[in-house]
Coordinates of C-alpha atoms in Angstrom, one line a residue:
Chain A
X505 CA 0.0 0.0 0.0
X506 CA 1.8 3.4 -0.9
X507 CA 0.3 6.8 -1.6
X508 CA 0.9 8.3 -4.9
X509 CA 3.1 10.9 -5.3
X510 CA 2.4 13.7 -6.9
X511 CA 3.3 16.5 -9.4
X512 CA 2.7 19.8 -6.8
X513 CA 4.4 18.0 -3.5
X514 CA 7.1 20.8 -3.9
X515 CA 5.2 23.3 -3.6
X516 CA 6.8 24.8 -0.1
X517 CA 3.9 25.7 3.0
X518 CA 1.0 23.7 0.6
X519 CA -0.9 21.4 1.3
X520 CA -2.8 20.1 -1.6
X521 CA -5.8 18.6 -1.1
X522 CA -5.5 15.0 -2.4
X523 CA -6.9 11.5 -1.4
X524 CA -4.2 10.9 0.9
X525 CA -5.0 14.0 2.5
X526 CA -8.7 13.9 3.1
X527 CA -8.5 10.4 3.6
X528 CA -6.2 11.1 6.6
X529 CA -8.4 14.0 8.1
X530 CA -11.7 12.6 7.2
X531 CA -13.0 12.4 10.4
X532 CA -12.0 16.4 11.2
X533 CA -13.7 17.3 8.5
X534 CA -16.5 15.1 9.2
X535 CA -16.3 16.9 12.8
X536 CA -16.1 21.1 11.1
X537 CA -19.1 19.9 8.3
X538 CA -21.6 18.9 11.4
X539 CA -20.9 22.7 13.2
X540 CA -23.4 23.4 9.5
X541 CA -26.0 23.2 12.2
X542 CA -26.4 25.0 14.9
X543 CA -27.4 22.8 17.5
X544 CA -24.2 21.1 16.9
X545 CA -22.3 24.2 17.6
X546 CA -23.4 24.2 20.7
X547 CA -23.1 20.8 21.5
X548 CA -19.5 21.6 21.1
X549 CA -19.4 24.7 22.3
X550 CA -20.9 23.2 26.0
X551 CA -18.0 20.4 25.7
X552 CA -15.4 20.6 22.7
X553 CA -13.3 17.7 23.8
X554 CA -16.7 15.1 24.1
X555 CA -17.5 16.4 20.5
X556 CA -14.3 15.4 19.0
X557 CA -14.3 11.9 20.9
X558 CA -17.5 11.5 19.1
X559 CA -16.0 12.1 15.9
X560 CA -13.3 9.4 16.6
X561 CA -10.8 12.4 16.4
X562 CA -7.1 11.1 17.4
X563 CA -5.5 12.8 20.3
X564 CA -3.1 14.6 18.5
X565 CA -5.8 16.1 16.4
X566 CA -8.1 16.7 18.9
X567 CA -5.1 19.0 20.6
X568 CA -5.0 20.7 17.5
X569 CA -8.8 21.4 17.5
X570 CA -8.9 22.6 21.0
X571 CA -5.6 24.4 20.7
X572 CA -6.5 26.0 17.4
X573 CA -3.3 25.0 15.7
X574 CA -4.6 25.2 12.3
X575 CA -1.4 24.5 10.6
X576 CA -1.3 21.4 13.1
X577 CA -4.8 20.8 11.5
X578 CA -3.8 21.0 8.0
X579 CA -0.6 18.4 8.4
X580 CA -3.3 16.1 9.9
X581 CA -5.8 16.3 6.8
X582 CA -8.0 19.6 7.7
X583 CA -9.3 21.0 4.5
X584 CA -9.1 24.9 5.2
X585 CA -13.7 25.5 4.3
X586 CA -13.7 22.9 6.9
X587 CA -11.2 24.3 9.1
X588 CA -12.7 27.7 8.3
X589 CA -15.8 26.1 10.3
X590 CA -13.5 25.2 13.2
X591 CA -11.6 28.9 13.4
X592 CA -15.0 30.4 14.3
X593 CA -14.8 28.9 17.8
X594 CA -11.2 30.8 18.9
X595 CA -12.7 33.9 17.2
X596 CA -10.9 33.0 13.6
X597 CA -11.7 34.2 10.8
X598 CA -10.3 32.4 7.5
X599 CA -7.0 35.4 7.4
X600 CA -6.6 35.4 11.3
X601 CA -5.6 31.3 10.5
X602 CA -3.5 32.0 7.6
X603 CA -1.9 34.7 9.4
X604 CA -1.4 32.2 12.1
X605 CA 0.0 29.5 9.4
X606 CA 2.7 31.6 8.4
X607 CA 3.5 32.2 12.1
X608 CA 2.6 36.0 11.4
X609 CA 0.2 38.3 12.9
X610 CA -3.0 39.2 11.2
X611 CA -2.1 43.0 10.7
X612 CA 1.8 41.6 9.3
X613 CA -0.8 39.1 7.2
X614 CA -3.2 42.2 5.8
X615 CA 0.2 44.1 5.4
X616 CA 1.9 41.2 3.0
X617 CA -1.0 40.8 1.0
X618 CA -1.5 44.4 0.2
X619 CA 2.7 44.3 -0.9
X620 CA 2.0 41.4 -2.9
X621 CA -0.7 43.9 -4.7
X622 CA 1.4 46.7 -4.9
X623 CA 2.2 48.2 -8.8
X624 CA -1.3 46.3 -10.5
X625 CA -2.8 50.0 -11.0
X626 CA -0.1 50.4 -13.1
X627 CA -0.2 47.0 -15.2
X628 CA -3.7 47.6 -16.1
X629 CA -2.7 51.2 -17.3
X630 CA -0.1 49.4 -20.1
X631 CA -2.3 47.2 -21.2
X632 CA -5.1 49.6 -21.1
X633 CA -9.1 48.8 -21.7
X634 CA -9.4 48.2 -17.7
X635 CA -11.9 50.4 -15.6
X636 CA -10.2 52.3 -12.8
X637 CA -12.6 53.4 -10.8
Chain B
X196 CA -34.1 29.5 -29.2
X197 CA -32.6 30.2 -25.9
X198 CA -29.5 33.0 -26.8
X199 CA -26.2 33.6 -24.5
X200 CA -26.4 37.1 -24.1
X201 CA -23.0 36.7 -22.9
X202 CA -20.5 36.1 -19.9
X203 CA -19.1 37.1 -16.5
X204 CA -16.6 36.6 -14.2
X205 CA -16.6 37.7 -10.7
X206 CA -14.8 36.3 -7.2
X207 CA -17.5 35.1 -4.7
X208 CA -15.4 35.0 -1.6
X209 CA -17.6 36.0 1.6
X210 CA -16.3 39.1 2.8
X211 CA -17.6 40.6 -0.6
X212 CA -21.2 39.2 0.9
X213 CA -20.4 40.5 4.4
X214 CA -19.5 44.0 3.3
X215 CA -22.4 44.5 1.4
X216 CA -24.8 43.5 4.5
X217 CA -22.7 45.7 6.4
X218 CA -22.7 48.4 3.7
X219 CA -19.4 49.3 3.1
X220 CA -19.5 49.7 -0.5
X221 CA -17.8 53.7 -0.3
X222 CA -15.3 52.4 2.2
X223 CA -11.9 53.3 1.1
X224 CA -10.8 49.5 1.5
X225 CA -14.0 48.9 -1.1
X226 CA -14.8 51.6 -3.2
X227 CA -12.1 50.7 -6.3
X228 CA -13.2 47.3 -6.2
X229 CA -17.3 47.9 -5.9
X230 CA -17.3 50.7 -8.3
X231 CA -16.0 48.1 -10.7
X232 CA -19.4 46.5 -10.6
X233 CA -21.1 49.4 -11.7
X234 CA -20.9 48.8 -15.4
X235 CA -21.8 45.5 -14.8
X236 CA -25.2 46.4 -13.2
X237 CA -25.3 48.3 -16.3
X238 CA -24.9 46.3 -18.7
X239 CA -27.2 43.4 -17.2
X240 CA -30.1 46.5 -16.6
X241 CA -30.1 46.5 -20.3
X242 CA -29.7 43.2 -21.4
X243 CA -32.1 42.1 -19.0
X244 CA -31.0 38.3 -18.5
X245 CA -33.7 35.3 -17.7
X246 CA -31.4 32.6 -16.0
X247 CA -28.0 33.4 -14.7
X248 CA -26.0 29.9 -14.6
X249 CA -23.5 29.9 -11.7
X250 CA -20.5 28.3 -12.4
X251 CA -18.9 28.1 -8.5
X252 CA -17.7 25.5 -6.2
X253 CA -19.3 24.0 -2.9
X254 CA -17.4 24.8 0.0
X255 CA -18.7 22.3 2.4
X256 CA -22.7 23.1 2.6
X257 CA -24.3 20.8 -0.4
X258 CA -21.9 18.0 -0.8
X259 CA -19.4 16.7 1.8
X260 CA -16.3 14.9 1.4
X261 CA -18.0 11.6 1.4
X262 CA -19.8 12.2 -2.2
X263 CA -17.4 14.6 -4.8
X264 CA -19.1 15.0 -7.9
X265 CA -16.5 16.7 -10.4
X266 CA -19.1 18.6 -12.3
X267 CA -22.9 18.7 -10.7
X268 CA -26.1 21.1 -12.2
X269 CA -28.8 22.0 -10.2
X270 CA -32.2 20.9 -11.5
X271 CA -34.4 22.0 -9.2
X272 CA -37.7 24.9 -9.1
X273 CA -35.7 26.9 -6.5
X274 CA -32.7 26.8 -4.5
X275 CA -32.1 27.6 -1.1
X276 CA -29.0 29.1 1.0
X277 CA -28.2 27.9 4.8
X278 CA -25.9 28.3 7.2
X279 CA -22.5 27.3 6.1
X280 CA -21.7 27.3 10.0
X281 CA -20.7 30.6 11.0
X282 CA -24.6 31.7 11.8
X283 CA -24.7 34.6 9.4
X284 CA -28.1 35.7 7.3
X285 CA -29.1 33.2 4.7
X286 CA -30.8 34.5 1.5
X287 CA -33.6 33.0 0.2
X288 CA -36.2 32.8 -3.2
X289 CA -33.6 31.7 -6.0
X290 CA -36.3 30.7 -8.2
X291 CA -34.5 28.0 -10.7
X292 CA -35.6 26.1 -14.1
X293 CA -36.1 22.8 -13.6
X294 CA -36.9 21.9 -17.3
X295 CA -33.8 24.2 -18.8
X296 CA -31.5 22.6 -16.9
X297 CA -33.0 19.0 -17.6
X298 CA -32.9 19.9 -21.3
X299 CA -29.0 21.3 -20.4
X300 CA -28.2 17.9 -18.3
X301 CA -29.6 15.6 -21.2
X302 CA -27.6 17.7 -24.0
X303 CA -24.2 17.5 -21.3
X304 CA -24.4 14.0 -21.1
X305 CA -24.6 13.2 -25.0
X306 CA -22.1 14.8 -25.3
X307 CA -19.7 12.8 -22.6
X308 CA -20.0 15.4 -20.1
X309 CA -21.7 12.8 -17.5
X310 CA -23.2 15.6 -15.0
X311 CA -24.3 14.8 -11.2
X312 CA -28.0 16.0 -11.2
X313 CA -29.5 17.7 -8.3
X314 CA -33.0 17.9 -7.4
X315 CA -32.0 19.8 -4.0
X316 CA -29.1 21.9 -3.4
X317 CA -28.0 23.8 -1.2
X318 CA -26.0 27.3 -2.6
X319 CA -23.3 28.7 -0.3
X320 CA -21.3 31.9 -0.7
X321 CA -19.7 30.6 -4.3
X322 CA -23.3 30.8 -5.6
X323 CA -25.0 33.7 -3.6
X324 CA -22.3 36.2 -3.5
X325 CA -21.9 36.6 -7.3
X326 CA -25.9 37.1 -7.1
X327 CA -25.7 39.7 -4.3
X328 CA -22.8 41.9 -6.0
X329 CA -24.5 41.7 -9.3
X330 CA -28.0 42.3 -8.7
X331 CA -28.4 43.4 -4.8
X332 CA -30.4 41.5 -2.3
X333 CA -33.9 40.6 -3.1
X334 CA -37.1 38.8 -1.5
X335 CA -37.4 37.6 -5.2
X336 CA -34.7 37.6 -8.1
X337 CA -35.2 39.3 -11.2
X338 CA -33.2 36.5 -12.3
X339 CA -33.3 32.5 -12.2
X340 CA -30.4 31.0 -11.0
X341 CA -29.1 27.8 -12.2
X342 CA -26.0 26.3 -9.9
X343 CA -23.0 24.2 -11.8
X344 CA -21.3 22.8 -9.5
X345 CA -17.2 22.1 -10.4
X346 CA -15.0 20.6 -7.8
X347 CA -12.1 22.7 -6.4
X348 CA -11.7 21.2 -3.2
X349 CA -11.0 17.7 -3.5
X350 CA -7.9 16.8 -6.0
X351 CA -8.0 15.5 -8.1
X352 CA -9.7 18.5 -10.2
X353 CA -10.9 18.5 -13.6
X354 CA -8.2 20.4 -15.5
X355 CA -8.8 24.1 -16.9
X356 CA -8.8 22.4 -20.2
X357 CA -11.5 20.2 -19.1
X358 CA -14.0 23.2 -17.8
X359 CA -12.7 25.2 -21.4
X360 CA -14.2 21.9 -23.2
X361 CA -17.8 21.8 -20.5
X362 CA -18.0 25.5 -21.5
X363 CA -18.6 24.8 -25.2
X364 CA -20.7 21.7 -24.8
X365 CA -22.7 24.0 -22.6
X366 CA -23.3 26.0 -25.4
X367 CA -24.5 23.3 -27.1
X368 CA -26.9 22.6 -24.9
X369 CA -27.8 26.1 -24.0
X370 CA -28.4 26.7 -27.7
X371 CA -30.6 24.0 -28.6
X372 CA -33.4 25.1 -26.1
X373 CA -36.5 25.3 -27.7
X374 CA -37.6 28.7 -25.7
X375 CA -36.4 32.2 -26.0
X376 CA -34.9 32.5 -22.8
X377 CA -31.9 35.1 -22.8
X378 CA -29.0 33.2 -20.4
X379 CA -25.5 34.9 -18.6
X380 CA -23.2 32.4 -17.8
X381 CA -21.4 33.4 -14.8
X382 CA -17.8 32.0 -13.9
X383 CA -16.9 33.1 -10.5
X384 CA -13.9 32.5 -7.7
X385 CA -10.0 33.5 -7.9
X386 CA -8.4 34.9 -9.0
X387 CA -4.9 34.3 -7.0
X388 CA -5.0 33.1 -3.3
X389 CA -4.0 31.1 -0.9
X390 CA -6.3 30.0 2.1
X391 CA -3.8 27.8 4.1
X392 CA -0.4 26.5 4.8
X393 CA 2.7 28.7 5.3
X394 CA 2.4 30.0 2.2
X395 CA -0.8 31.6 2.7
X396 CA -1.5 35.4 1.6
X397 CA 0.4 34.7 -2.0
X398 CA -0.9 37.0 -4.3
X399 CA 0.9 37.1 -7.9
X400 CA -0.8 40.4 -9.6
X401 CA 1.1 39.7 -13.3
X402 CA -0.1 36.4 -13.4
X403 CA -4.3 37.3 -12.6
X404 CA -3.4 40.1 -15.4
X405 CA -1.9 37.9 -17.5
X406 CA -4.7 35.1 -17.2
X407 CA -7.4 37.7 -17.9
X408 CA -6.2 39.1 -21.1
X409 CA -5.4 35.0 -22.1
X410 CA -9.0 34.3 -21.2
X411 CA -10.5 36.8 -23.0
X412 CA -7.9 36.4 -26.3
X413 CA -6.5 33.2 -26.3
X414 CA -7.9 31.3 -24.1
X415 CA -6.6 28.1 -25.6
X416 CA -3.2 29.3 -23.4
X417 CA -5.2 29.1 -20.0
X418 CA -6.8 25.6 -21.4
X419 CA -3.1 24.2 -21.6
X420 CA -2.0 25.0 -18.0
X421 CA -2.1 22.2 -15.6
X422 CA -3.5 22.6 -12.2
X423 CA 0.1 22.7 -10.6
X424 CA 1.4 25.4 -12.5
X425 CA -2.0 27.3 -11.8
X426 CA -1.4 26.7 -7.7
X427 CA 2.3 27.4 -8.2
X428 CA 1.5 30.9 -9.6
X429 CA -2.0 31.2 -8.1
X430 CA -2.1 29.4 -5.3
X431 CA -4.0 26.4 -4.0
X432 CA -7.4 28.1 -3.7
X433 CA -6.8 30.3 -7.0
X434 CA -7.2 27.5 -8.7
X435 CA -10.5 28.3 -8.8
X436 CA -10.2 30.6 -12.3
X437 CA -10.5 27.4 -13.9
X438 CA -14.0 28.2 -13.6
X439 CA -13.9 31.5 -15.5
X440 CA -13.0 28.6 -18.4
X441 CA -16.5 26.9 -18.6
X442 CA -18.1 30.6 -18.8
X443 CA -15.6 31.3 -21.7
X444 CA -15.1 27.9 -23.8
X445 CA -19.6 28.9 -24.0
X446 CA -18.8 32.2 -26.0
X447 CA -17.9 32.3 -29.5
X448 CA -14.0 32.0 -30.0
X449 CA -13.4 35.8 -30.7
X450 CA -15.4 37.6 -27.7
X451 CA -16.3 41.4 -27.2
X452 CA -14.8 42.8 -24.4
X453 CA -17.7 45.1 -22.4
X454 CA -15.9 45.8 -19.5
X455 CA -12.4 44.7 -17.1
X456 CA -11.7 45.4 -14.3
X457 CA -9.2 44.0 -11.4
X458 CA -8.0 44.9 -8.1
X459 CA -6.0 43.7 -5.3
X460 CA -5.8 42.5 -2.2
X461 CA -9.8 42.1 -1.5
X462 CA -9.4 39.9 1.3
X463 CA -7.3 37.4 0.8
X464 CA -7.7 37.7 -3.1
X465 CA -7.0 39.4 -6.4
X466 CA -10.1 39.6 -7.8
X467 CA -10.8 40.1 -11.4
X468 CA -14.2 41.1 -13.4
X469 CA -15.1 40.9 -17.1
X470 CA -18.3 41.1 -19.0
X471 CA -18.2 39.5 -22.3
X472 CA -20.0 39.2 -25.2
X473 CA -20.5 37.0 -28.3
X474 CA -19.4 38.5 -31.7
X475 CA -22.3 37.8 -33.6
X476 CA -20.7 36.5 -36.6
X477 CA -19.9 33.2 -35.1

């Protein structure tokens, strides 16, 4: 039995989304897709680590959930829209765990993104035929 | 016959759908990237669209992980939203087509495009935010919304090439309808981002650029990337402009260009709009 390997594995800080993957972290995602209702929400809510002993989480997982240690999450098979359902509880949102990934804060986050933007203005100007509002 | 009247693209992400509940379409953060939309409102005032297909992916609130269909239409009366889990308002009243998209899923599937069907679905932010930037938010749509469902989440993914080649059987199928519904095809998500891992918060501005004028010109050039080098340059979520493909491989192979625009960051995002029309030669 041996996973395929794959074309995109060197892609550095990624974790594609593959069988092996979701395969691996079925059961977290299993656990993030119930919180879709919210009576389950608060079933966690009132105990977090009885929830994820329902949803046969490992221990090492579960630590990640209750930690929020969404890059822990993602090595374990967390697919970020389900760990997006997850960050909600330690008062995540979907930047304030990538911020977290990349061991950053969210402000340094906001700040890199808007750097990665910077000159586009200019790029549409060459080319020409874009709206600048 | 039913007539393409022509195409968009637009990202869905939700904090487009949370700042317009929360109104900040003049914020300075906002403003460049709403007033973009402007000429889009514009244009679909006059064309005046029947069904708007919705070419987005699920993200966790119609299919789980258990069941992945790679390509899936809705075929239902009327679609509903819910509560993707983070308790925020849920729009209601999509009215759908149920015998357009049976008439689409029939055509699709002659022509080897073997389509999950959906007689209930549930449409998340992929499918409701393009509706809410485009036309506002309504009790009842001036539009019908038909969902098309392509997998982004779970690799493996079909391959830009692939959605180019659903986008023209789609055409097909839209353009044998025997009623004189008008149709927009709408391809929404991107353009470059990515959600998770330590390289979260990539943004590569050149390459959206780059990828729009491809689309609109040669998209044959976007059709022969494969999915890594999109998430190299892109990102793992911005693999998601494969889905602007199925939008354009449903125009004519020469398009007129209505309207561009694209800004960055929004969110997490470069996000990229185009309105498209067929040349009427074709």
């Amino acid at each position: 039995m041996s996973w395929d390997k794959h074309d995109y594995d060197h892609i550095p800080g990624t974790y594609v989304f593959n069988g092996e993957r979701s395969s691996q972290g079925y059961n977290i995602n299993k656990m993030a897709f119930s919180f879709n209702e919210s009576t389950n929400r608060e079933a966690f809510a009132d105990d977090m680590d009885a929830y994820c002993r329902k949803f046969q989480l490992s221990d090492e997982a579960r630590a990640a959930v209750l930690e929020g240690d969404f890059l822990g999450l993602m090595r374990l098979g967390g697919n970020i829209y389900y760990l997006a359902k997850i960050a909600i509880f330690h008062g995540y949102t979907v930047q304030d765990a990538g911020a977290q990934m990349g061991g950053i804060s969210t402000e340094e986050f906001k700040a890199k993104l808007s750097k990665n933007s910077e000159g586009f203005e200019q790029k549409l100007t060459t080319i020409g035929g874009y709206f600048h509002g | 016959m039913a007539k393409i009247v022509g195409g968009i693209t637009t990202s869905h992400i939700p904090a487009i759908g949370n700042a317009i509940s929360q109104g900040l379409q003049q914020d300075p953060y906002w403003k460049r990237f709403f007033d973009g939309y402007k000429p889009v409102k514009e244009w679909l005032a006059k064309v005046q669209p029947d069904v708007a297909i919705i070419v987005a992916n699920d993200h966790g609130l119609n299919f789980f992980l258990d069941t992945v269909p790679t390509f899936a239409m809705g075929a239902a009366a009327s679609y509903e939203n819910a509560d993707e889990g983070w308790g925020l308002k849920t729009l209601t009243g999509f009215d759908g087509d149920a015998p357009f998209s049976w008439h689409m899923i029939e055509s699709l599937v002659a022509d080897k495009f073997d389509m999950t069907i959906c007689q209930e679905m549930r449409v998340d932010h992929g499918f409701v935010v393009p509706m809410t930037v485009l036309w506002g938010d309504h009790e009842q749509w001036p539009v019908k919304l038909i969902p098309l469902a392509v997998n982004t989440v779970q690799h493996p993914l079909p391959t830009a090439e692939r959605c180019f080649e659903l986008g023209k059987a789609l055409r097909t199928a839209i353009e044998s309808y025997d009623d004189d519904t008008k149709v927009v095809i709408i391809g929404t998500g991107g353009m470059s981002h990515q959600l998770q891992g330590e390289r979260a918060g990539i943004i590569d501005t050149e390459f959206d650029i780059e990828c729009i004028e491809k689309i609109i010109h040669d998209p044959e050039w976007f059709a022969q990337l494969s999915n890594t080098e999109i998430m190299e340059k892109a990102g793992t979520e911005g693999i998601e402009t494969i889905m602007w493909m199925v939008m354009r491989g449903a125009l004519t192979d020469k398009v007129n260009v209505v309207h561009k625009h694209y800004h960055a960051p929004i969110s997490n995002t470069g996000a990229g709009v185009l309105v498209l029309e067929n040349t009427s030669n074709e």
